[in-house]
Short mmCIF file of C-alpha atoms and ligand atoms in Angstrom, two decimals:
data_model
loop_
_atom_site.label_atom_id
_atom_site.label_comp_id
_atom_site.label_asym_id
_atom_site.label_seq_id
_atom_site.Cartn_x
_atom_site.Cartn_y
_atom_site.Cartn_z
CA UNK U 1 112.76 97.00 92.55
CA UNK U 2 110.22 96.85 95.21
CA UNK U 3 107.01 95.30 95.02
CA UNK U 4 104.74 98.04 94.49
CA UNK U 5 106.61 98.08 91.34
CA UNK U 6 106.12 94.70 90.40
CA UNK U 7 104.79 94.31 86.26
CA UNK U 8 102.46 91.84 87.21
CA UNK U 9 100.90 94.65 90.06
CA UNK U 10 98.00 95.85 88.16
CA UNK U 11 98.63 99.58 86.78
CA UNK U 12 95.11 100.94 88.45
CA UNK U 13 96.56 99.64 91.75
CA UNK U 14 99.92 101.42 91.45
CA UNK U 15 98.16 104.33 90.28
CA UNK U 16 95.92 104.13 93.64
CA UNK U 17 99.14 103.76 95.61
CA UNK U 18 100.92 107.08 93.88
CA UNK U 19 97.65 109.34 94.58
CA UNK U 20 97.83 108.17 97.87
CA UNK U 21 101.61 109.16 98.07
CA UNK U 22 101.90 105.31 98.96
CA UNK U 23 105.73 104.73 97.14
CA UNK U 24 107.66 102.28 99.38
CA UNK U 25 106.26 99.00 100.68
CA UNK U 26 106.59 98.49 104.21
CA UNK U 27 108.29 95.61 105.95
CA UNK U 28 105.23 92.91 106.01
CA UNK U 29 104.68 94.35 102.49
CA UNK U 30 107.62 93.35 101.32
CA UNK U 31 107.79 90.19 103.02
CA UNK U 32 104.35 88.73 101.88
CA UNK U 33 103.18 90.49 98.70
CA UNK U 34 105.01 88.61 96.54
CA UNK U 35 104.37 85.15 98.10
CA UNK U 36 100.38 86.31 98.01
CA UNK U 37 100.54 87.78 94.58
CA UNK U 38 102.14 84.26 92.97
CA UNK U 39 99.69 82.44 94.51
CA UNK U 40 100.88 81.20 97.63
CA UNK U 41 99.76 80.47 101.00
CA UNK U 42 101.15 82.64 103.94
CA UNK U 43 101.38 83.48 107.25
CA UNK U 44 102.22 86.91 108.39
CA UNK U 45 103.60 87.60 111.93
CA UNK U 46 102.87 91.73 112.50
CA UNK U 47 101.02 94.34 114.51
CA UNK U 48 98.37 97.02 113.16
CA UNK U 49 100.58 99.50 112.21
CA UNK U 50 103.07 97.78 110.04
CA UNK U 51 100.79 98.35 107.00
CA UNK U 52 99.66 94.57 106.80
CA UNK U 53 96.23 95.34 105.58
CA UNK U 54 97.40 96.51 102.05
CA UNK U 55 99.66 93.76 101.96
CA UNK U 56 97.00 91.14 101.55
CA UNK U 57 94.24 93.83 100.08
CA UNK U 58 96.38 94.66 96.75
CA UNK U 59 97.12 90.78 95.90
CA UNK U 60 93.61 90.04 96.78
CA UNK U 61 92.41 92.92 94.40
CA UNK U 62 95.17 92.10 92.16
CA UNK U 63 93.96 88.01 91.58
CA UNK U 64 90.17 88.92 91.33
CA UNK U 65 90.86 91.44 88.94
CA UNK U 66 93.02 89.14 86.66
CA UNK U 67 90.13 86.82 86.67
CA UNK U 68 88.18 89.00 85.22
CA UNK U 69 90.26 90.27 82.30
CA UNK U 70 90.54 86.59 81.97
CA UNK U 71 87.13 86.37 81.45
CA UNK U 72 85.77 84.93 84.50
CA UNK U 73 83.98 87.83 85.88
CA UNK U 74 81.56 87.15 89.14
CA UNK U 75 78.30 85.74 87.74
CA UNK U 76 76.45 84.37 90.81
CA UNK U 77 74.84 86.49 93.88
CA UNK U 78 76.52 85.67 97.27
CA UNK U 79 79.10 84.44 95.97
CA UNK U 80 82.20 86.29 96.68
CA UNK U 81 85.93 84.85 95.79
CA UNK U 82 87.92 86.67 98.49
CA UNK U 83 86.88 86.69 102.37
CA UNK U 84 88.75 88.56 104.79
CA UNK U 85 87.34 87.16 108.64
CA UNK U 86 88.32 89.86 111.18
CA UNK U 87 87.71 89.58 115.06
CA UNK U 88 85.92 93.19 115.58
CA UNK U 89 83.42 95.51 113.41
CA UNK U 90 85.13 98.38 114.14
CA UNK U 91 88.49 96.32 112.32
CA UNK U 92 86.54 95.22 109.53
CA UNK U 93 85.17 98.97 108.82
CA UNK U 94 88.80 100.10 108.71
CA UNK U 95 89.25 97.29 106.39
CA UNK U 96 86.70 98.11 103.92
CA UNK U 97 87.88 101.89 104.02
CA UNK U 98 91.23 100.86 103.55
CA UNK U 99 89.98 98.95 100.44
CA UNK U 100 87.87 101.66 98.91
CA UNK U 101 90.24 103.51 97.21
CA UNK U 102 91.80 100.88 95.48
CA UNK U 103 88.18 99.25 94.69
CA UNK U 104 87.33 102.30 93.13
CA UNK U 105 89.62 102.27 90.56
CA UNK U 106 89.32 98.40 89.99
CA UNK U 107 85.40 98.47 90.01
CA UNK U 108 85.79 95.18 91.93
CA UNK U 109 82.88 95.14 95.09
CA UNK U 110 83.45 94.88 98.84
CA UNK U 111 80.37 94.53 101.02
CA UNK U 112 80.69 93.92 105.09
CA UNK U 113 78.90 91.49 106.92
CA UNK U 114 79.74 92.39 110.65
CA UNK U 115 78.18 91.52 114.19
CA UNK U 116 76.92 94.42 115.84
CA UNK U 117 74.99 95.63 113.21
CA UNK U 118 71.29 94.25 112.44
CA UNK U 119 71.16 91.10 110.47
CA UNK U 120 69.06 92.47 108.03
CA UNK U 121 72.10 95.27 107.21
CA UNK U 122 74.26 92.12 106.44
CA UNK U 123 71.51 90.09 104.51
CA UNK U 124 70.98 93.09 102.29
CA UNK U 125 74.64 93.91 101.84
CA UNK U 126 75.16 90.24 101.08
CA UNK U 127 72.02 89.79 98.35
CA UNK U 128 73.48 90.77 95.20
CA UNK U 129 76.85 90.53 93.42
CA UNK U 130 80.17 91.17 94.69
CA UNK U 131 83.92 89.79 95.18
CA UNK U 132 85.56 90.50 98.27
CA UNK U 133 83.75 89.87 101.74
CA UNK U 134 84.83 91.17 105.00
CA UNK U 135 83.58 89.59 108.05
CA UNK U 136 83.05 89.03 111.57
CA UNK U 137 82.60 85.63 111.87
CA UNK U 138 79.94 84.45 113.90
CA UNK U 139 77.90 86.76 111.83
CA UNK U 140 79.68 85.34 108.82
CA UNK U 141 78.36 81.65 110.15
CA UNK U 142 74.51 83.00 110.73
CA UNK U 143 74.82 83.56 107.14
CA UNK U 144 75.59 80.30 106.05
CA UNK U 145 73.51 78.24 108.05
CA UNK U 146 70.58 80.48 106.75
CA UNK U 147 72.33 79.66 103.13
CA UNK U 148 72.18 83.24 102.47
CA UNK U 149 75.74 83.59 100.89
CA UNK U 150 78.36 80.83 99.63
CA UNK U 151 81.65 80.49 99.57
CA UNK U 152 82.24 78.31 96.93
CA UNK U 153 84.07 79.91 95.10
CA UNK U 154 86.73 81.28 97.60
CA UNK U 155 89.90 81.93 96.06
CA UNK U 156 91.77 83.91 99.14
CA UNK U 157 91.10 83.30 102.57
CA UNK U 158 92.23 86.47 104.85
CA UNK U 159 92.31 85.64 108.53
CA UNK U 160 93.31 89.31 110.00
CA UNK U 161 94.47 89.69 114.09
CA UNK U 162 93.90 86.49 114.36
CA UNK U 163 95.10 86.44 117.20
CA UNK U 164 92.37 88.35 118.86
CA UNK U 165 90.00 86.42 117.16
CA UNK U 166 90.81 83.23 118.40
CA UNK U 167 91.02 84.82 122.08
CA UNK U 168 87.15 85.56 121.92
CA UNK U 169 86.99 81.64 120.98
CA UNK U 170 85.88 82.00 117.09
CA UNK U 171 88.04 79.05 116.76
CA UNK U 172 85.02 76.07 116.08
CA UNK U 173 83.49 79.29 113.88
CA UNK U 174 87.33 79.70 111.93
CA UNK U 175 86.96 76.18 111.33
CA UNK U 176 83.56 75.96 109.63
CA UNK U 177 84.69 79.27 107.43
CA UNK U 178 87.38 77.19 106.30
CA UNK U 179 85.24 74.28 105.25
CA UNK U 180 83.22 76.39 103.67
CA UNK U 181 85.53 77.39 100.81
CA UNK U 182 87.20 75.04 98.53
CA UNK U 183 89.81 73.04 99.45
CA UNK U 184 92.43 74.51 97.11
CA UNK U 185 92.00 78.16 97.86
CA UNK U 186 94.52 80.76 98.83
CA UNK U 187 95.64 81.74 102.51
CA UNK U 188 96.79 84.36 104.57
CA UNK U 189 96.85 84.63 108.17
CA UNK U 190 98.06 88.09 109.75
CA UNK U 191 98.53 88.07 113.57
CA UNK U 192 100.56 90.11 116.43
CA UNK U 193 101.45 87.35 118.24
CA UNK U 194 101.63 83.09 117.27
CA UNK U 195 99.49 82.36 120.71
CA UNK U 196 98.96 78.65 121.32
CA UNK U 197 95.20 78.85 119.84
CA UNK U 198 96.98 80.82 116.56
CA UNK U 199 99.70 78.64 116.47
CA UNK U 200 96.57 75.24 116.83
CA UNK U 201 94.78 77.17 113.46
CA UNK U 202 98.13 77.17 111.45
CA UNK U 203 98.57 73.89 111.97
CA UNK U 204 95.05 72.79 111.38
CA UNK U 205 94.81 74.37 108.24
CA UNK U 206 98.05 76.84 107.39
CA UNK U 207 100.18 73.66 107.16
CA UNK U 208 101.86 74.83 104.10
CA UNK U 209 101.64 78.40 104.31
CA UNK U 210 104.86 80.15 104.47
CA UNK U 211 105.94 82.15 107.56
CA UNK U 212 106.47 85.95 107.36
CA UNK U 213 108.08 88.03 110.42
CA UNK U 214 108.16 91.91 110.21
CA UNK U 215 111.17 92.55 112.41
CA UNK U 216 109.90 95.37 113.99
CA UNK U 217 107.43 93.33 115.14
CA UNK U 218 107.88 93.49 119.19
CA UNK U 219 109.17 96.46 118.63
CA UNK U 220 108.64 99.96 120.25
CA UNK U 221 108.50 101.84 116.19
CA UNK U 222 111.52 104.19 115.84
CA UNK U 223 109.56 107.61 115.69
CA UNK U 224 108.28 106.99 118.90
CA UNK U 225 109.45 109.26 121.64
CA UNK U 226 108.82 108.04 124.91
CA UNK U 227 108.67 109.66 128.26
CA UNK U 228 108.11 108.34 131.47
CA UNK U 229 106.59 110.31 134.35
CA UNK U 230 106.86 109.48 138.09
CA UNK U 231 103.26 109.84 139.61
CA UNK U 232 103.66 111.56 143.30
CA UNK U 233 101.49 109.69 145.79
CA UNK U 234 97.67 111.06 144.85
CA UNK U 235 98.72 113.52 141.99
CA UNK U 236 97.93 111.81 139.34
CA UNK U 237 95.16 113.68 137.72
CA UNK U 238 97.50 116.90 138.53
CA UNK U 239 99.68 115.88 135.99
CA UNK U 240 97.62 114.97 133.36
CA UNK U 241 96.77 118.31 133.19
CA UNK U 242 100.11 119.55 133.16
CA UNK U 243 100.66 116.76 129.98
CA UNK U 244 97.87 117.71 128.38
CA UNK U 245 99.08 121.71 128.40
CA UNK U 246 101.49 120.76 126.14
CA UNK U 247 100.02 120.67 122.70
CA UNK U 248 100.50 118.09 120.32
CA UNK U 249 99.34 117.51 116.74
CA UNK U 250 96.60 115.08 116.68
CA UNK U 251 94.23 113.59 118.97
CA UNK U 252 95.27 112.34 122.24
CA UNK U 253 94.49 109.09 123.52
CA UNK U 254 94.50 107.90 127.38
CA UNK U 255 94.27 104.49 128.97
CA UNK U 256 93.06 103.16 131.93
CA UNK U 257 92.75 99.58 133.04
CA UNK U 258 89.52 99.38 134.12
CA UNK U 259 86.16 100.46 132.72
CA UNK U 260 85.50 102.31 136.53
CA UNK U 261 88.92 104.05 135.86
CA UNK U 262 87.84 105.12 132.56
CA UNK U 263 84.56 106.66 133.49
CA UNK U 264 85.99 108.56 136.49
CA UNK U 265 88.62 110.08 134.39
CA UNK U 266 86.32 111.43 131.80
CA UNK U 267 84.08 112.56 134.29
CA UNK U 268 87.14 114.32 136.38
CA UNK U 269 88.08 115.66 133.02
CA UNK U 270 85.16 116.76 132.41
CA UNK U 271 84.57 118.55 135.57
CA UNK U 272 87.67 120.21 134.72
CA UNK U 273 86.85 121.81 131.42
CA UNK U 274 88.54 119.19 129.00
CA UNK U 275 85.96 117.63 126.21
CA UNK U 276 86.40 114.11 126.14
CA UNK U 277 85.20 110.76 125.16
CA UNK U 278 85.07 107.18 126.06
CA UNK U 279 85.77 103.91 124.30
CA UNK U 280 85.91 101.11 126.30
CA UNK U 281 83.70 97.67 126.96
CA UNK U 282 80.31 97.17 127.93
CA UNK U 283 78.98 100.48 126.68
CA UNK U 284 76.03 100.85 123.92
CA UNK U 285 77.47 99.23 120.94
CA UNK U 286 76.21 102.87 119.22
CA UNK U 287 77.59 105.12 121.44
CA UNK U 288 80.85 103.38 121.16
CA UNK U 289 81.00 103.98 118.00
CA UNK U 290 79.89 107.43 117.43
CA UNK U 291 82.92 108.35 120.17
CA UNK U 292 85.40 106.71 117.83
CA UNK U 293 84.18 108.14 115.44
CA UNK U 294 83.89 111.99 116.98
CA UNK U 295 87.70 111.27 118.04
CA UNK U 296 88.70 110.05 114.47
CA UNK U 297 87.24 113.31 112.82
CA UNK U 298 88.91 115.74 115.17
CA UNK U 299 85.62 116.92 117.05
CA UNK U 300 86.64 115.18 120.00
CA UNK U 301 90.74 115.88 121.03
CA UNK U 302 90.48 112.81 124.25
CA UNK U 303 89.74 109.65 123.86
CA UNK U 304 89.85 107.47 127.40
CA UNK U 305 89.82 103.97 126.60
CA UNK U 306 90.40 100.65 128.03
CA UNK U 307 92.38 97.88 126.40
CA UNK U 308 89.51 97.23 124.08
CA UNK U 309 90.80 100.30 122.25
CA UNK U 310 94.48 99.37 122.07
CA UNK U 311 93.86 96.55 119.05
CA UNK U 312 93.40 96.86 115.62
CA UNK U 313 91.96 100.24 115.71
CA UNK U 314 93.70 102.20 113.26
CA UNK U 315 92.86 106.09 113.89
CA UNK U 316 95.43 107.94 112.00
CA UNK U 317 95.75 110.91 113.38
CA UNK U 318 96.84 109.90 117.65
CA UNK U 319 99.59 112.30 118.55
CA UNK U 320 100.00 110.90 121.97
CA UNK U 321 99.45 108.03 123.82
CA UNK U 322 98.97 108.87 127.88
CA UNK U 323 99.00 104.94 130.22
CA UNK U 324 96.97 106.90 132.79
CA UNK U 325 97.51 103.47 134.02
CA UNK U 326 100.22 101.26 133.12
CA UNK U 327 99.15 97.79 131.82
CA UNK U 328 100.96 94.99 133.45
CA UNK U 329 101.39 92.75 130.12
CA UNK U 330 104.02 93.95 128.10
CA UNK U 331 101.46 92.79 125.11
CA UNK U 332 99.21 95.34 126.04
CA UNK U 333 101.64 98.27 126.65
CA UNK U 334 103.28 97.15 122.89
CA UNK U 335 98.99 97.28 121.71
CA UNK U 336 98.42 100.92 122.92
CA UNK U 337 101.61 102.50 122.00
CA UNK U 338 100.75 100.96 118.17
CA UNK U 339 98.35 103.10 118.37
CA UNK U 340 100.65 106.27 117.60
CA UNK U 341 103.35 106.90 115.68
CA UNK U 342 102.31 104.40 112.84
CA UNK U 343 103.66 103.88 109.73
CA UNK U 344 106.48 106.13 109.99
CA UNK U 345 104.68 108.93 111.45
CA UNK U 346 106.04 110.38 114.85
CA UNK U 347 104.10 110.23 118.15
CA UNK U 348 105.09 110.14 121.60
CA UNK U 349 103.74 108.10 124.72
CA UNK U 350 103.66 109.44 128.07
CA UNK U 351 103.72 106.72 131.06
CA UNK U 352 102.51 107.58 134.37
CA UNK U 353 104.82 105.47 136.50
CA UNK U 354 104.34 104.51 140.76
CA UNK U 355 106.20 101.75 142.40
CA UNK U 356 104.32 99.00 141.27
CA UNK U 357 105.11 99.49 137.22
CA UNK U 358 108.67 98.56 138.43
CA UNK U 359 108.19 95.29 136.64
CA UNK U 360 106.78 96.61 133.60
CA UNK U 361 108.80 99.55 133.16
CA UNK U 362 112.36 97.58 133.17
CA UNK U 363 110.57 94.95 130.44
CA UNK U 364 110.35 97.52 128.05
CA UNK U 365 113.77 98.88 128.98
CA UNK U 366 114.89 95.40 127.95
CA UNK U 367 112.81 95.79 124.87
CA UNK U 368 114.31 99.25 124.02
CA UNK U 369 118.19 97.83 124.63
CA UNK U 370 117.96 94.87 122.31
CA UNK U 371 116.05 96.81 118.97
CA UNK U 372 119.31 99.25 120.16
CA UNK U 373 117.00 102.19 120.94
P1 AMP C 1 97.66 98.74 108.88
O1 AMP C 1 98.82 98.08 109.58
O2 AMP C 1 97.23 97.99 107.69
O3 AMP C 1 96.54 99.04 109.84
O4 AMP C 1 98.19 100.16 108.31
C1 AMP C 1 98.58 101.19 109.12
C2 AMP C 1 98.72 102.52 108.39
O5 AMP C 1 99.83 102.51 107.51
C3 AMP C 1 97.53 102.91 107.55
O6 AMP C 1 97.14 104.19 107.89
C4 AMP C 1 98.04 102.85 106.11
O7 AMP C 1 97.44 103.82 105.30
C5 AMP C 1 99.50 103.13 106.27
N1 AMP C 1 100.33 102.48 105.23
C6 AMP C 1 100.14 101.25 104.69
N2 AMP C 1 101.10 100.98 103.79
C7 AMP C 1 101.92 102.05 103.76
C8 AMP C 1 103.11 102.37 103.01
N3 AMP C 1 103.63 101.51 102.14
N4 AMP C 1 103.68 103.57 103.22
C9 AMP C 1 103.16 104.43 104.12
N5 AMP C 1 102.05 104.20 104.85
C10 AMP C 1 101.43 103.02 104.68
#
């Protein structure tokens, strides 16, 4: 039996999961559903791409929904029982669209409160009734100081890619969520990687959650085809053209490691007849966005980005990842290639290799030799 098929999973939420042609849990789900939906505290080692949001979404949906057939429904404005802190607003928009289905059939209410939009969009989305919160949280923090929401009556605490989060130091603002809610409450923490600041959180306040490794996490995913191309000394826009003649299904997306590299590519590209866009750091917050989002719907086939864009974002359709530029972390490289070939789909990744990604390249030859790819 697997857990999607659980008697205690509510029947709206399985029927969600059918219509979406959702019918075997993946590896994290496995792992921590059933810790989350009896109640328990956990923490959940895995990368975007392993399916991890639905893993703490349905128990969250699950609880809050049980409450209410229980009669407890939520009475009280701004005062939500489930909070889900993420580190970016592009994350915590996935999040919430990656709850709507399910929230739809439930009737249960998720509003956002994320930085990067105007205050007053997160003061109105926060003034009425709802259950489940996802936030940014220094946004999150502006809220409560101004006593404009309470969380009181927390019953799950969701700390998504936490690890990112705590690398743009919300660590003081983690804390003062977590004092926030009741001392009892649920919690679930969901990282890539147990960094020394991740590790520092679950031991301030995961001490008793229960740890939960996907073991492909690390892992280059099985339906990803890799192939690595040796740049010749000054051809390397050359032969991304000759990559990019080869069609693939879905959108293609192409780092660089700098934001300088990433605007001279799209304006070489550009130059050379290729529509593309940019996503990258230090750009208009709005502009950002409206590339992602031309790129998610298709309108836009290229998407240069720097390793801003390798986290968390989850845009289903990538095809192919190009490292116009290798990475030197073997963290990052693992981040961008996540971004393709996800949840069991296939994608491939294309390296452009010169001397210097020596070091690199035999790391994730290593990688590939003990998953025994
Ligand atoms: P996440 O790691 O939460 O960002 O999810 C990555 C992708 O996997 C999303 O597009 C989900 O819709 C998809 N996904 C989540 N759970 C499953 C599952 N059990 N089977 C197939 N795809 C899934």
């Amino acid at each position: 039996m697997s857990v999607f098929t659980r008697r205690d999973l509510l029947a709206s939420l399985k029927e969600t999961l059918a219509e979406k042609g959702l019918e075997k849990p993946t590896e994290i789900q496995e792992l921590t559903m059933p810790p989350l939906l009896d109640g328990r505290s956990v923490v959940g080692v895995a990368e975007t791409g392993s399916g991890k949001t639905l893993a703490y979404a349905l128990p969250v949906l699950n609880h809050l929904k049980v409450l209410e057939h229980m009669g407890e429904p939520v009475e009280t404005d701004s005062q939500p029982r489930a909070a889900v802190i993420v580190p970016t607003r592009e994350l915590g928009e996935q999040i919430s669209r990656v709850f709507k289905p399910f929230t739809h059939t439930t009737r249960l209410r998720v509003r956002t409160v994320l930085g990067g939009t105007a205050l007053e969009v997160a003061k109105r989305n926060v003034a009425g009734q709802f259950e489940v919160l996802v936030a940014t949280p220094g946004r999150l923090v502006k809220l409560l100081d101004r006593k404009l929401l309470n969380l009181s009556d927390i019953r799950i605490l969701v700390f998504d890619e936490a690890d990112q989060m705590l690398d743009q130091g919300f660590l003081p603002d983690a804390t003062r969520i977590v004092q926030a809610c009741p001392k009892d409450r649920q919690l679930a923490l969901f990282s890539a990687t147990v960094s020394p600041a991740v590790q520092k959180l679950i031991d301030k306040v995961f001490g008793d959650a229960e740890v939960f490794r996907s073991e492909g996490h690390h892992r280059v995913v099985a339906t990803l085809n890799t192939v690595n191309r040796t740049v010749e000394n000054g051809k390397r826009f050359p032969l991304l053209e000759a990559v990019l003649a080869d069609r693939v299904e879905g959108g293609t997306l192409i780092f660089t490691n700098t934001r300088e590299q990433c605007d001279k590519l799209a304006e070489e590209l550009r130059k050379h007849g290729h529509g593309c866009a940019v996503y990258r750091g230090e750009m208009d917050k709005v502009e950002r966005r409206s590339n992602l989002k031309a790129f998610r719907e298709g309108k836009v086939g290229l998407l240069i980005a720097t390793d801003l864009g390798s986290r968390g974002l989850d845009v289903e359709h990538v095809g192919r990842v190009v490292n116009y530029h290798l990475p030197q972390q073997l963290e990052n490289y693992l981040h961008r290639v996540g971004r393709t070939a996800r949840a069991g789909r296939a994608g491939t990744v294309i390296n452009f290799v010169t001397e210097r990604d020596a070091p690199l390249v035999s790391q994730l030859n290593s990688v590939r030799a003990k998953a025994g790819k």
